[in-house]
Amino acid sequence: MKREEFKTLVKGMKAVYAQPTFIPDQDAFNVWYELLKDLPYKQLNVAIQKYMLTERFPPTIADLRAKATEIVEPELEGMSELEAWAITRKAIGNSGYHAEEEFAKLPEACQMAVGSPANLREWALMDSDQVGTVEQSHFIRNYRTAVKRISEDRKIPNQIKALISEIQVEKKIAAMENAKLEAVNEAKQLETPIPKKEEHPQGMSEETRKKLDELRGRMKIIKEV
């Protein structure tokens, strides 16, 4: 979306939401544009109109991204937990020997809730009553989390996703460098010889040498007497 196109949309919103605090200046305009410019003009225009018709208060950036996502990807919100489980239960029935293929067919949220093809295979070998109770409960809980995560992820602009990925890579590199430094320091400590007690050239310790000298001194005194 071009800046001039977004300016047109902002004029329309400010005509409806006349509060002075709503996108009050150029700085605010720039922030809004940076976080919405990845959306096509037509999609955001429809999202704004939908928001105006259904909501009472001025929108936030997050509100508009949510509406824009709902327009192009309504199926994520439309599938209920039980419908998702029904699809997954059918996949389980064919996963004794074809777990990878069945897992690949599942919708993204179902894949996240299941976890891996290995889990499908394991469920296929379980007692059907346990799958229909315990595993179903686990799946539904995981499915809720997956739907929320996917929904939130789809609202984030690609440039923000790229920054998040960059930060995660930098964090991993820093952790690897720290681990390498700790390993080097540990190796140096192991290579450092442990100090030994000072020994006499003939192998006698200094403490023993002192006691022997004291004894010789006493013997000398006794002989002189």
PDB file of C-alpha atoms in Angstrom:
ATOM      1  CA  MET A   1       0.000   0.000   0.000  1.00  0.00           C
ATOM      2  CA  LYS A   2       1.318   3.412  -0.972  1.00  0.00           C
ATOM      3  CA  ARG A   3       1.587   6.305   1.449  1.00  0.00           C
ATOM      4  CA  GLU A   4      -0.923   8.395  -0.512  1.00  0.00           C
ATOM      5  CA  GLU A   5      -3.434   5.539  -0.406  1.00  0.00           C
ATOM      6  CA  PHE A   6      -3.056   5.249   3.345  1.00  0.00           C
ATOM      7  CA  LYS A   7      -3.463   8.999   3.693  1.00  0.00           C
ATOM      8  CA  THR A   8      -6.855   8.675   1.998  1.00  0.00           C
ATOM      9  CA  LEU A   9      -7.894   5.984   4.478  1.00  0.00           C
ATOM     10  CA  VAL A  10      -6.740   8.085   7.428  1.00  0.00           C
ATOM     11  CA  LYS A  11      -8.810  11.034   6.223  1.00  0.00           C
ATOM     12  CA  GLY A  12     -11.859   8.788   6.142  1.00  0.00           C
ATOM     13  CA  MET A  13     -11.229   7.451   9.648  1.00  0.00           C
ATOM     14  CA  LYS A  14     -10.611  10.914  11.085  1.00  0.00           C
ATOM     15  CA  ALA A  15     -13.897  12.066   9.567  1.00  0.00           C
ATOM     16  CA  VAL A  16     -15.667   9.399  11.633  1.00  0.00           C
ATOM     17  CA  TYR A  17     -13.424   9.420  14.705  1.00  0.00           C
ATOM     18  CA  ALA A  18     -12.982  13.144  15.294  1.00  0.00           C
ATOM     19  CA  GLN A  19     -11.151  12.836  18.619  1.00  0.00           C
ATOM     20  CA  PRO A  20      -7.993  14.962  18.612  1.00  0.00           C
ATOM     21  CA  THR A  21      -6.015  12.039  20.066  1.00  0.00           C
ATOM     22  CA  PHE A  22      -6.729   9.731  17.095  1.00  0.00           C
ATOM     23  CA  ILE A  23      -3.648   9.792  14.819  1.00  0.00           C
ATOM     24  CA  PRO A  24      -2.986  13.360  16.022  1.00  0.00           C
ATOM     25  CA  ASP A  25       0.166  14.282  14.080  1.00  0.00           C
ATOM     26  CA  GLN A  26       2.691  13.290  11.411  1.00  0.00           C
ATOM     27  CA  ASP A  27       4.690  11.133  13.799  1.00  0.00           C
ATOM     28  CA  ALA A  28       1.596   9.095  14.638  1.00  0.00           C
ATOM     29  CA  PHE A  29       0.734   8.842  10.927  1.00  0.00           C
ATOM     30  CA  ASN A  30       4.211   7.494  10.183  1.00  0.00           C
ATOM     31  CA  VAL A  31       3.950   4.838  12.885  1.00  0.00           C
ATOM     32  CA  TRP A  32       0.523   3.696  11.684  1.00  0.00           C
ATOM     33  CA  TYR A  33       1.707   3.548   8.077  1.00  0.00           C
ATOM     34  CA  GLU A  34       4.841   1.552   8.896  1.00  0.00           C
ATOM     35  CA  LEU A  35       2.780  -1.082  10.724  1.00  0.00           C
ATOM     36  CA  LEU A  36       0.014  -1.300   8.119  1.00  0.00           C
ATOM     37  CA  LYS A  37       1.730  -0.648   4.784  1.00  0.00           C
ATOM     38  CA  ASP A  38       2.202  -4.352   4.015  1.00  0.00           C
ATOM     39  CA  LEU A  39      -1.576  -4.737   3.656  1.00  0.00           C
ATOM     40  CA  PRO A  40      -3.114  -4.155   0.225  1.00  0.00           C
ATOM     41  CA  TYR A  41      -5.098  -0.923   0.004  1.00  0.00           C
ATOM     42  CA  LYS A  42      -8.347  -2.671  -0.912  1.00  0.00           C
ATOM     43  CA  GLN A  43      -8.065  -5.176   1.928  1.00  0.00           C
ATOM     44  CA  LEU A  44      -7.385  -2.500   4.553  1.00  0.00           C
ATOM     45  CA  ASN A  45     -10.159  -0.312   3.163  1.00  0.00           C
ATOM     46  CA  VAL A  46     -12.683  -3.133   3.600  1.00  0.00           C
ATOM     47  CA  ALA A  47     -11.290  -3.900   7.067  1.00  0.00           C
ATOM     48  CA  ILE A  48     -11.759  -0.263   8.128  1.00  0.00           C
ATOM     49  CA  GLN A  49     -15.329  -0.189   6.836  1.00  0.00           C
ATOM     50  CA  LYS A  50     -16.121  -3.471   8.568  1.00  0.00           C
ATOM     51  CA  TYR A  51     -14.678  -2.114  11.809  1.00  0.00           C
ATOM     52  CA  MET A  52     -16.693   1.107  11.554  1.00  0.00           C
ATOM     53  CA  LEU A  53     -19.898  -0.870  11.074  1.00  0.00           C
ATOM     54  CA  THR A  54     -19.352  -3.241  13.993  1.00  0.00           C
ATOM     55  CA  GLU A  55     -17.347  -1.379  16.642  1.00  0.00           C
ATOM     56  CA  ARG A  56     -18.116   1.694  18.723  1.00  0.00           C
ATOM     57  CA  PHE A  57     -14.672   3.050  19.566  1.00  0.00           C
ATOM     58  CA  PRO A  58     -11.748   4.239  17.412  1.00  0.00           C
ATOM     59  CA  PRO A  59      -9.584   1.362  16.130  1.00  0.00           C
ATOM     60  CA  THR A  60      -6.047   0.533  17.090  1.00  0.00           C
ATOM     61  CA  ILE A  61      -3.461  -0.834  14.680  1.00  0.00           C
ATOM     62  CA  ALA A  62      -4.073  -4.300  16.125  1.00  0.00           C
ATOM     63  CA  ASP A  63      -7.836  -3.951  15.562  1.00  0.00           C
ATOM     64  CA  LEU A  64      -7.389  -3.168  11.876  1.00  0.00           C
ATOM     65  CA  ARG A  65      -4.892  -5.964  11.322  1.00  0.00           C
ATOM     66  CA  ALA A  66      -7.312  -8.399  12.979  1.00  0.00           C
ATOM     67  CA  LYS A  67     -10.169  -7.297  10.717  1.00  0.00           C
ATOM     68  CA  ALA A  68      -7.934  -7.490   7.653  1.00  0.00           C
ATOM     69  CA  THR A  69      -6.909 -11.037   8.560  1.00  0.00           C
ATOM     70  CA  GLU A  70     -10.518 -12.125   9.073  1.00  0.00           C
ATOM     71  CA  ILE A  71     -11.401 -10.963   5.559  1.00  0.00           C
ATOM     72  CA  VAL A  72      -8.917 -13.173   3.725  1.00  0.00           C
ATOM     73  CA  GLU A  73      -8.586 -16.095   6.154  1.00  0.00           C
ATOM     74  CA  PRO A  74     -11.951 -16.735   7.827  1.00  0.00           C
ATOM     75  CA  GLU A  75     -11.571 -20.538   7.781  1.00  0.00           C
ATOM     76  CA  LEU A  76      -9.173 -20.517  10.759  1.00  0.00           C
ATOM     77  CA  GLU A  77     -11.784 -19.047  13.077  1.00  0.00           C
ATOM     78  CA  GLY A  78     -14.606 -20.987  11.412  1.00  0.00           C
ATOM     79  CA  MET A  79     -13.436 -24.509  12.301  1.00  0.00           C
ATOM     80  CA  SER A  80     -14.592 -25.554  15.736  1.00  0.00           C
ATOM     81  CA  GLU A  81     -12.505 -27.641  18.096  1.00  0.00           C
ATOM     82  CA  LEU A  82     -14.719 -30.693  17.591  1.00  0.00           C
ATOM     83  CA  GLU A  83     -14.566 -30.324  13.805  1.00  0.00           C
ATOM     84  CA  ALA A  84     -10.777 -30.154  14.018  1.00  0.00           C
ATOM     85  CA  TRP A  85     -10.754 -33.265  16.205  1.00  0.00           C
ATOM     86  CA  ALA A  86     -13.028 -35.115  13.754  1.00  0.00           C
ATOM     87  CA  ILE A  87     -10.532 -34.455  10.954  1.00  0.00           C
ATOM     88  CA  THR A  88      -7.660 -35.548  13.172  1.00  0.00           C
ATOM     89  CA  ARG A  89      -9.489 -38.680  14.383  1.00  0.00           C
ATOM     90  CA  LYS A  90      -9.957 -39.735  10.771  1.00  0.00           C
ATOM     91  CA  ALA A  91      -6.228 -39.215  10.181  1.00  0.00           C
ATOM     92  CA  ILE A  92      -5.444 -41.331  13.244  1.00  0.00           C
ATOM     93  CA  GLY A  93      -7.414 -44.220  11.768  1.00  0.00           C
ATOM     94  CA  ASN A  94      -5.101 -44.280   8.732  1.00  0.00           C
ATOM     95  CA  SER A  95      -1.853 -43.615  10.593  1.00  0.00           C
ATOM     96  CA  GLY A  96      -0.803 -47.133  11.463  1.00  0.00           C
ATOM     97  CA  TYR A  97       1.325 -47.258   8.307  1.00  0.00           C
ATOM     98  CA  HIS A  98       0.756 -43.834   6.723  1.00  0.00           C
ATOM     99  CA  ALA A  99       1.309 -41.367   9.571  1.00  0.00           C
ATOM    100  CA  GLU A 100       3.537 -38.993   7.571  1.00  0.00           C
ATOM    101  CA  GLU A 101       1.053 -38.709   4.705  1.00  0.00           C
ATOM    102  CA  GLU A 102      -1.909 -38.197   7.032  1.00  0.00           C
ATOM    103  CA  PHE A 103      -0.046 -35.595   9.074  1.00  0.00           C
ATOM    104  CA  ALA A 104       0.798 -33.631   5.921  1.00  0.00           C
ATOM    105  CA  LYS A 105      -2.906 -33.478   4.978  1.00  0.00           C
ATOM    106  CA  LEU A 106      -3.965 -31.920   8.298  1.00  0.00           C
ATOM    107  CA  PRO A 107      -4.644 -28.156   8.552  1.00  0.00           C
ATOM    108  CA  GLU A 108      -1.814 -26.159  10.125  1.00  0.00           C
ATOM    109  CA  ALA A 109      -3.564 -25.715  13.480  1.00  0.00           C
ATOM    110  CA  CYS A 110      -4.270 -29.455  13.677  1.00  0.00           C
ATOM    111  CA  GLN A 111      -0.636 -30.247  12.901  1.00  0.00           C
ATOM    112  CA  MET A 112       0.484 -27.965  15.716  1.00  0.00           C
ATOM    113  CA  ALA A 113      -2.019 -29.564  18.098  1.00  0.00           C
ATOM    114  CA  VAL A 114      -0.901 -33.102  17.167  1.00  0.00           C
ATOM    115  CA  GLY A 115       2.796 -32.292  17.257  1.00  0.00           C
ATOM    116  CA  SER A 116       4.301 -34.844  14.858  1.00  0.00           C
ATOM    117  CA  PRO A 117       3.526 -37.854  12.632  1.00  0.00           C
ATOM    118  CA  ALA A 118       4.963 -40.046  15.368  1.00  0.00           C
ATOM    119  CA  ASN A 119       2.146 -38.963  17.688  1.00  0.00           C
ATOM    120  CA  LEU A 120      -0.437 -39.898  15.069  1.00  0.00           C
ATOM    121  CA  ARG A 121       1.157 -43.326  14.775  1.00  0.00           C
ATOM    122  CA  GLU A 122       1.235 -43.743  18.546  1.00  0.00           C
ATOM    123  CA  TRP A 123      -2.445 -42.780  18.855  1.00  0.00           C
ATOM    124  CA  ALA A 124      -3.335 -45.252  16.112  1.00  0.00           C
ATOM    125  CA  LEU A 125      -1.911 -48.045  18.288  1.00  0.00           C
ATOM    126  CA  MET A 126      -3.720 -46.941  21.455  1.00  0.00           C
ATOM    127  CA  ASP A 127      -7.023 -48.145  22.805  1.00  0.00           C
ATOM    128  CA  SER A 128      -9.809 -46.244  21.024  1.00  0.00           C
ATOM    129  CA  ASP A 129     -11.476 -45.259  24.317  1.00  0.00           C
ATOM    130  CA  GLN A 130      -8.289 -43.613  25.563  1.00  0.00           C
ATOM    131  CA  VAL A 131      -7.868 -41.770  22.278  1.00  0.00           C
ATOM    132  CA  GLY A 132     -11.469 -40.583  22.449  1.00  0.00           C
ATOM    133  CA  THR A 133     -11.132 -39.233  25.974  1.00  0.00           C
ATOM    134  CA  VAL A 134      -7.624 -38.430  27.214  1.00  0.00           C
ATOM    135  CA  GLU A 135      -5.987 -37.670  23.859  1.00  0.00           C
ATOM    136  CA  GLN A 136      -9.024 -35.751  22.633  1.00  0.00           C
ATOM    137  CA  SER A 137      -8.820 -33.520  25.701  1.00  0.00           C
ATOM    138  CA  HIS A 138      -5.103 -32.886  25.109  1.00  0.00           C
ATOM    139  CA  PHE A 139      -5.732 -32.185  21.431  1.00  0.00           C
ATOM    140  CA  ILE A 140      -8.482 -29.645  22.071  1.00  0.00           C
ATOM    141  CA  ARG A 141      -6.327 -27.770  24.586  1.00  0.00           C
ATOM    142  CA  ASN A 142      -3.400 -27.709  22.157  1.00  0.00           C
ATOM    143  CA  TYR A 143      -5.691 -26.732  19.273  1.00  0.00           C
ATOM    144  CA  ARG A 144      -6.935 -23.648  21.123  1.00  0.00           C
ATOM    145  CA  THR A 145      -3.362 -22.545  21.714  1.00  0.00           C
ATOM    146  CA  ALA A 146      -2.430 -23.241  18.087  1.00  0.00           C
ATOM    147  CA  VAL A 147      -5.354 -21.248  16.675  1.00  0.00           C
ATOM    148  CA  LYS A 148      -4.505 -18.287  18.878  1.00  0.00           C
ATOM    149  CA  ARG A 149      -0.833 -18.437  17.917  1.00  0.00           C
ATOM    150  CA  ILE A 150      -1.545 -18.685  14.190  1.00  0.00           C
ATOM    151  CA  SER A 151      -4.111 -15.889  14.365  1.00  0.00           C
ATOM    152  CA  GLU A 152      -1.677 -13.582  16.143  1.00  0.00           C
ATOM    153  CA  ASP A 153       1.162 -14.529  13.822  1.00  0.00           C
ATOM    154  CA  ARG A 154      -0.876 -13.682  10.716  1.00  0.00           C
ATOM    155  CA  LYS A 155      -1.518 -10.181  12.040  1.00  0.00           C
ATOM    156  CA  ILE A 156       2.192  -9.392  12.313  1.00  0.00           C
ATOM    157  CA  PRO A 157       3.770  -7.623   9.303  1.00  0.00           C
ATOM    158  CA  ASN A 158       6.473  -9.528   7.426  1.00  0.00           C
ATOM    159  CA  GLN A 159       9.099  -6.917   8.276  1.00  0.00           C
ATOM    160  CA  ILE A 160       8.411  -7.436  11.993  1.00  0.00           C
ATOM    161  CA  LYS A 161       8.619 -11.216  11.541  1.00  0.00           C
ATOM    162  CA  ALA A 162      11.992 -10.725   9.847  1.00  0.00           C
ATOM    163  CA  LEU A 163      13.239  -8.657  12.784  1.00  0.00           C
ATOM    164  CA  ILE A 164      12.029 -11.277  15.265  1.00  0.00           C
ATOM    165  CA  SER A 165      13.805 -14.005  13.297  1.00  0.00           C
ATOM    166  CA  GLU A 166      16.985 -11.906  13.202  1.00  0.00           C
ATOM    167  CA  ILE A 167      16.891 -11.367  16.968  1.00  0.00           C
ATOM    168  CA  GLN A 168      16.356 -15.085  17.572  1.00  0.00           C
ATOM    169  CA  VAL A 169      19.338 -15.954  15.344  1.00  0.00           C
ATOM    170  CA  GLU A 170      21.522 -13.390  17.120  1.00  0.00           C
ATOM    171  CA  LYS A 171      20.496 -14.845  20.476  1.00  0.00           C
ATOM    172  CA  LYS A 172      21.415 -18.368  19.364  1.00  0.00           C
ATOM    173  CA  ILE A 173      24.786 -17.176  18.051  1.00  0.00           C
ATOM    174  CA  ALA A 174      25.492 -15.349  21.325  1.00  0.00           C
ATOM    175  CA  ALA A 175      24.571 -18.464  23.317  1.00  0.00           C
ATOM    176  CA  MET A 176      26.894 -20.581  21.153  1.00  0.00           C
ATOM    177  CA  GLU A 177      29.736 -18.082  21.611  1.00  0.00           C
ATOM    178  CA  ASN A 178      29.222 -18.056  25.395  1.00  0.00           C
ATOM    179  CA  ALA A 179      29.197 -21.858  25.485  1.00  0.00           C
ATOM    180  CA  LYS A 180      32.399 -21.949  23.418  1.00  0.00           C
ATOM    181  CA  LEU A 181      34.094 -19.428  25.753  1.00  0.00           C
ATOM    182  CA  GLU A 182      33.073 -21.418  28.826  1.00  0.00           C
ATOM    183  CA  ALA A 183      34.440 -24.600  27.229  1.00  0.00           C
ATOM    184  CA  VAL A 184      37.762 -22.893  26.468  1.00  0.00           C
ATOM    185  CA  ASN A 185      38.059 -21.561  30.025  1.00  0.00           C
ATOM    186  CA  GLU A 186      37.232 -24.967  31.461  1.00  0.00           C
ATOM    187  CA  ALA A 187      39.866 -26.582  29.248  1.00  0.00           C
ATOM    188  CA  LYS A 188      42.480 -24.071  30.398  1.00  0.00           C
ATOM    189  CA  GLN A 189      41.678 -24.813  34.034  1.00  0.00           C
ATOM    190  CA  LEU A 190      42.128 -28.531  33.428  1.00  0.00           C
ATOM    191  CA  GLU A 191      45.489 -27.911  31.739  1.00  0.00           C
ATOM    192  CA  THR A 192      46.864 -25.816  34.651  1.00  0.00           C
ATOM    193  CA  PRO A 193      49.077 -28.048  36.881  1.00  0.00           C
ATOM    194  CA  ILE A 194      48.052 -28.364  40.505  1.00  0.00           C
ATOM    195  CA  PRO A 195      50.661 -26.697  42.777  1.00  0.00           C
ATOM    196  CA  LYS A 196      52.607 -29.237  44.810  1.00  0.00           C
ATOM    197  CA  LYS A 197      54.227 -28.797  48.194  1.00  0.00           C
ATOM    198  CA  GLU A 198      57.777 -27.569  47.939  1.00  0.00           C
ATOM    199  CA  GLU A 199      60.114 -30.525  48.147  1.00  0.00           C
ATOM    200  CA  HIS A 200      63.759 -30.948  49.078  1.00  0.00           C
ATOM    201  CA  PRO A 201      66.018 -31.770  46.105  1.00  0.00           C
ATOM    202  CA  GLN A 202      66.245 -35.323  47.435  1.00  0.00           C
ATOM    203  CA  GLY A 203      62.469 -35.693  47.571  1.00  0.00           C
ATOM    204  CA  MET A 204      62.034 -34.630  51.240  1.00  0.00           C
ATOM    205  CA  SER A 205      59.281 -32.166  51.980  1.00  0.00           C
ATOM    206  CA  GLU A 206      60.218 -28.824  53.489  1.00  0.00           C
ATOM    207  CA  GLU A 207      58.264 -29.601  56.669  1.00  0.00           C
ATOM    208  CA  THR A 208      60.168 -32.883  57.179  1.00  0.00           C
ATOM    209  CA  ARG A 209      63.434 -31.107  56.440  1.00  0.00           C
ATOM    210  CA  LYS A 210      62.802 -28.550  59.187  1.00  0.00           C
ATOM    211  CA  LYS A 211      62.019 -31.237  61.762  1.00  0.00           C
ATOM    212  CA  LEU A 212      65.213 -33.109  60.853  1.00  0.00           C
ATOM    213  CA  ASP A 213      67.318 -29.963  61.227  1.00  0.00           C
ATOM    214  CA  GLU A 214      65.768 -29.311  64.631  1.00  0.00           C
ATOM    215  CA  LEU A 215      66.559 -32.872  65.715  1.00  0.00           C
ATOM    216  CA  ARG A 216      70.191 -32.572  64.534  1.00  0.00           C
ATOM    217  CA  GLY A 217      70.551 -29.335  66.452  1.00  0.00           C
ATOM    218  CA  ARG A 218      69.401 -30.993  69.645  1.00  0.00           C
ATOM    219  CA  MET A 219      71.740 -33.937  69.140  1.00  0.00           C
ATOM    220  CA  LYS A 220      74.646 -31.541  68.671  1.00  0.00           C
ATOM    221  CA  ILE A 221      73.840 -29.771  71.933  1.00  0.00           C
ATOM    222  CA  ILE A 222      73.667 -33.118  73.768  1.00  0.00           C
ATOM    223  CA  LYS A 223      77.096 -34.193  72.434  1.00  0.00           C
ATOM    224  CA  GLU A 224      78.674 -30.904  73.466  1.00  0.00           C
ATOM    225  CA  VAL A 225      77.331 -31.300  76.961  1.00  0.00           C
TER     226      VAL A 225
END
